[in-house]
Amino acid sequence: MADAEPNGIADITGAVRQGLIPAFLYNDAQVHELERTRLFGRSWNFLAHESEIAQPDDYVVRNIGDDSFLVTRDSDGQIHVMFNMCVHRGMQVCRAERGSARTFRCPYHAWTYKNDGQLAGLPFHADAYGGEAGFIKEGQALLRAPSVAIRNGMIFASLDPDAPDFETWLGDYAFYLDFYTGQSEAGMEFRGPQRWRVEANWKIGAENFMGDSYHTPHTHASVVDIELFGEPKPYKRKEGVLWHAGPGGGTTYKLPPGSDFGSGLAYVGYPDEMIDRMAATLSPAQRALVDEPGFMPSASTLFPNLSFVHNWPQTDAEGRITPFISVRLWQPVGPGETEVYSWFCVAADAPEDYKAASYKAYLMCFGSSGMFEQDDVENWVSITTMARGSMARNLLLNNRMGLTLDGEPIVDQFEGFGGPGTAYQGFGEHNQRHWFSMWADLVSQPAPARQPMAFGMGEQPA
Amino acid sequence: MSSGQSQAPLPYTDERHQAAAQFLTEEAHLLDTSDFEAWLGLMDRRIRYRMPVRVTAVKAADEVDVQTMHHFDEDWYSLRKRVQRFQTDYAWTEDPQSRIRHHVSNVRTFEGSDDELIVESAVLLYRSRGDRTAPSLLSAGRTDVLIPTEEGLRLRQRDIEIDESVLRTQNLAIFL
């Protein structure tokens, strides 16, 4: 299946590269299968943040597609990402989603693994297998995630043993990632996640956070109306710059004229202590993004399905403005279903008062009960429902905003934007097209070849 | 949170229990009829309204909910914003409105300090949206602190124990 060229894939990728999205891509079993095997079989996928497993022996269980992984910090503090399947008969070794454990014992036959994955206990090894003569226990371990990388405490894994080097792949996106997860030398603290399932295709959230500044004034009109967040007014939103760099992209808001790094961060509610921390961790070039002409990162997506959001609502009746950061994963469950993982993220050494206000800002705006997110999901469920039928196969959705019919940008690239990559001011679907070009690259390549490993039979392949 | 009260509940014949049970029924009626302004009127200004995220943990672990992450952690300001949002013309997720019903049961009332009542209840929220998606159900336990005022009982605190680790509903544009 994975290697056969599926019917129509060349037509699909051809269309999306022209900025035309076959509407059925948002709810189609064959497309889902291609994404499962080809896209998520190769991509770098976010699993967890180190702060979620802060102490030795802490663990969380996370998924990449259908695959369950144990993400542990072993007793020596080392981080491991292991396939959560007992190598004996295939039981899920750890069935809790978080906790602290030095060992994991499979409930089926009591095979026991240390939290670094090493097989430590095999009942009746001598009686049942004849010891090492029948099953070589020495050196056996849970299957490791083929590739693992950590950046800003964020743990990523790829199912592809030949995945591109993470930092090389991340490229210029790293510049922007630091605004969300590099705010302090003490690192970030991830809280949560909230998890909930929505009857929406996973791509919609990823694309939306990547660059859809156009939806904000209308979809989120209610939060402006109640004076929770004043920025998403149409005239303000179109002053923002949309950028894409490396495997990601995002949206920004333009800061008031005359802003510099400090006053720009103060405008969105960062207290002096936080501004000092960010001044220390961000490079001069990164600080220049916030300096005149002044842009503040808002939503962003790192391909394929990891998104960030940074907004600054009013968090009390006295008018305090407080920024927050949320990190979220759009985990596909099926062609028309997504599990959302949504974390709150804050500098680990931020003042407690700031942490509390920022947490409040997050809960009011995003996550399962967030007043922004409520209306987003309503739209995405509707798109997914509509995409299921026959007529959606006759419709190519227009993803060409910002281009003439001849394919020329309607405005020149924005000069003087402080960050790397490609930047346009105003509304446009440049970033969504960039996302879909990466999508097309992966779904048109065969999935990586798998090399099955036999356990207990001798040396494992490196 | 689910440990419950150490004392015995008030008998069903006790007027305080009857008042608390009636309060919860009337509150559910206000929510089911979208009378959010009147619902907000039942809240004490010092209201704490919380619903922590629950996790799947091994039985021996103490942690069944994540006290550092909630689905709701509301005060008067944020509850009022949520109500105001429903009153705008742009709260798309509830336009058209869901058909909702709060089924409240298992009410147990306990004496608190200073005339407060501690009230445990179960709530099952049925929510049906549109005509294409399946309805969703949310089941939760609640522990409330009710205080008597001249206008009647008011909700001072609500701790909601949601019975899912992964919510099967598109959002929490609802109150429990």
CSV table of C-alpha atoms in Angstrom, one decimal, chain A residues 59 94-99 191-199 218-223 225-228 314-318 337 339 342-344 359-360 362-365 368-375 377-379 381 385-386 388-389, chain B residues 51-58 61 63 66-96 127 129 132-135 164-174:
chain,number,residue,atom,x,y,z
A,59,TYR,CA,7.3,9.9,32.2
A,94,CYS,CA,2.5,1.6,30.1
A,95,ARG,CA,-1.2,2.4,30.1
A,96,ALA,CA,-1.1,5.5,32.3
A,97,GLU,CA,-0.5,8.8,30.5
A,98,ARG,CA,1.9,10.3,33.1
A,99,GLY,CA,3.6,9.5,36.3
A,191,ARG,CA,1.4,23.0,31.7
A,192,GLY,CA,-1.3,20.6,30.6
A,193,PRO,CA,-2.1,19.5,28.1
A,194,GLN,CA,-5.8,19.8,27.8
A,195,ARG,CA,-7.0,17.1,25.4
A,196,TRP,CA,-10.2,17.0,23.5
A,197,ARG,CA,-11.4,15.4,20.3
A,198,VAL,CA,-13.1,17.4,17.5
A,199,GLU,CA,-14.8,16.2,14.4
A,218,HIS,CA,-14.8,38.0,11.6
A,219,THR,CA,-14.5,34.6,13.3
A,220,HIS,CA,-13.3,36.3,16.5
A,221,ALA,CA,-15.5,39.4,16.4
A,222,SER,CA,-17.1,38.4,19.7
A,223,VAL,CA,-13.8,38.8,21.7
A,225,ASP,CA,-16.9,43.1,21.1
A,226,ILE,CA,-16.6,42.1,24.7
A,227,GLU,CA,-13.2,44.0,25.0
A,228,LEU,CA,-11.4,40.8,25.9
A,314,GLN,CA,-7.4,41.9,29.2
A,315,THR,CA,-7.2,39.6,32.2
A,316,ASP,CA,-9.0,41.5,34.9
A,317,ALA,CA,-11.7,44.1,35.4
A,318,GLU,CA,-9.1,46.8,36.1
A,337,GLU,CA,-11.3,13.6,13.6
A,339,GLU,CA,-7.3,15.1,19.0
A,342,SER,CA,-3.1,22.3,24.1
A,343,TRP,CA,-0.5,23.4,26.6
A,344,PHE,CA,0.0,26.6,28.4
A,359,TYR,CA,-2.5,31.3,32.8
A,360,LYS,CA,-5.8,33.2,33.2
A,362,TYR,CA,-4.7,31.4,28.2
A,363,LEU,CA,-7.8,29.8,29.7
A,364,MET,CA,-10.0,32.7,28.6
A,365,CYS,CA,-8.8,32.7,25.0
A,368,SER,CA,-10.9,23.6,25.4
A,369,SER,CA,-12.9,26.4,26.9
A,370,GLY,CA,-11.1,29.4,25.2
A,371,MET,CA,-13.3,32.0,23.8
A,372,PHE,CA,-11.2,32.3,20.6
A,373,GLU,CA,-10.9,28.6,20.1
A,374,GLN,CA,-14.6,27.9,20.5
A,375,ASP,CA,-15.5,29.6,17.3
A,377,VAL,CA,-13.5,24.7,16.1
A,378,GLU,CA,-17.1,25.3,15.0
A,379,ASN,CA,-15.8,26.4,11.6
A,381,VAL,CA,-16.0,20.9,12.1
A,385,THR,CA,-18.5,17.7,7.5
A,386,MET,CA,-19.0,19.4,4.1
A,388,ARG,CA,-17.2,14.3,3.1
A,389,GLY,CA,-19.7,14.2,0.3
B,51,MET,CA,-12.6,22.2,36.4
B,52,PRO,CA,-9.1,20.6,36.5
B,53,VAL,CA,-7.9,18.4,33.7
B,54,ARG,CA,-8.1,14.7,34.6
B,55,VAL,CA,-5.5,12.2,33.6
B,56,THR,CA,-5.1,8.5,33.4
B,57,ALA,CA,-2.7,7.5,36.1
B,58,VAL,CA,-1.7,4.2,37.8
B,61,ALA,CA,-0.5,7.4,42.1
B,63,GLU,CA,-2.5,12.3,40.9
B,66,VAL,CA,-3.7,18.0,37.1
B,67,GLN,CA,-4.0,20.9,39.6
B,68,THR,CA,-1.8,23.0,37.4
B,69,MET,CA,-4.1,22.8,34.4
B,70,HIS,CA,-7.8,23.3,34.2
B,71,HIS,CA,-10.5,23.4,31.6
B,72,PHE,CA,-12.1,26.2,33.6
B,73,ASP,CA,-10.5,28.3,36.3
B,74,GLU,CA,-12.9,31.2,36.5
B,75,ASP,CA,-13.6,34.2,38.6
B,76,TRP,CA,-16.4,36.7,38.4
B,77,TYR,CA,-14.6,38.7,35.6
B,78,SER,CA,-14.0,35.8,33.3
B,79,LEU,CA,-17.4,34.2,33.9
B,80,ARG,CA,-19.0,37.6,33.1
B,81,LYS,CA,-16.9,37.8,29.9
B,82,ARG,CA,-18.1,34.3,28.9
B,83,VAL,CA,-21.7,35.3,29.4
B,84,GLN,CA,-21.2,38.6,27.6
B,85,ARG,CA,-19.7,36.7,24.6
B,86,PHE,CA,-22.9,34.6,24.3
B,87,GLN,CA,-24.8,37.9,24.2
B,88,THR,CA,-22.9,39.2,21.1
B,89,ASP,CA,-24.0,38.6,17.6
B,90,TYR,CA,-20.8,36.8,16.8
B,91,ALA,CA,-20.6,33.8,19.1
B,92,TRP,CA,-20.7,31.4,16.2
B,93,THR,CA,-20.2,28.2,18.1
B,94,GLU,CA,-23.6,28.8,19.7
B,95,ASP,CA,-25.5,30.2,16.7
B,96,PRO,CA,-27.5,28.2,15.8
B,127,ARG,CA,-25.6,18.7,23.8
B,129,ARG,CA,-25.6,20.6,17.6
B,132,ARG,CA,-25.0,16.3,11.0
B,133,THR,CA,-22.8,15.6,14.0
B,134,ALA,CA,-23.5,13.2,16.8
B,135,PRO,CA,-24.6,14.7,20.2
B,164,GLU,CA,-13.1,12.1,31.0
B,165,SER,CA,-9.4,12.7,30.3
B,166,VAL,CA,-10.0,13.4,26.7
B,167,LEU,CA,-13.2,15.4,26.2
B,168,ARG,CA,-15.4,14.2,23.4
B,169,THR,CA,-17.0,17.5,22.7
B,170,GLN,CA,-15.9,20.2,20.2
B,171,ASN,CA,-15.5,22.9,22.9
B,172,LEU,CA,-16.7,24.0,26.3
B,173,ALA,CA,-19.0,26.7,25.2
B,174,ILE,CA,-21.2,25.5,28.0
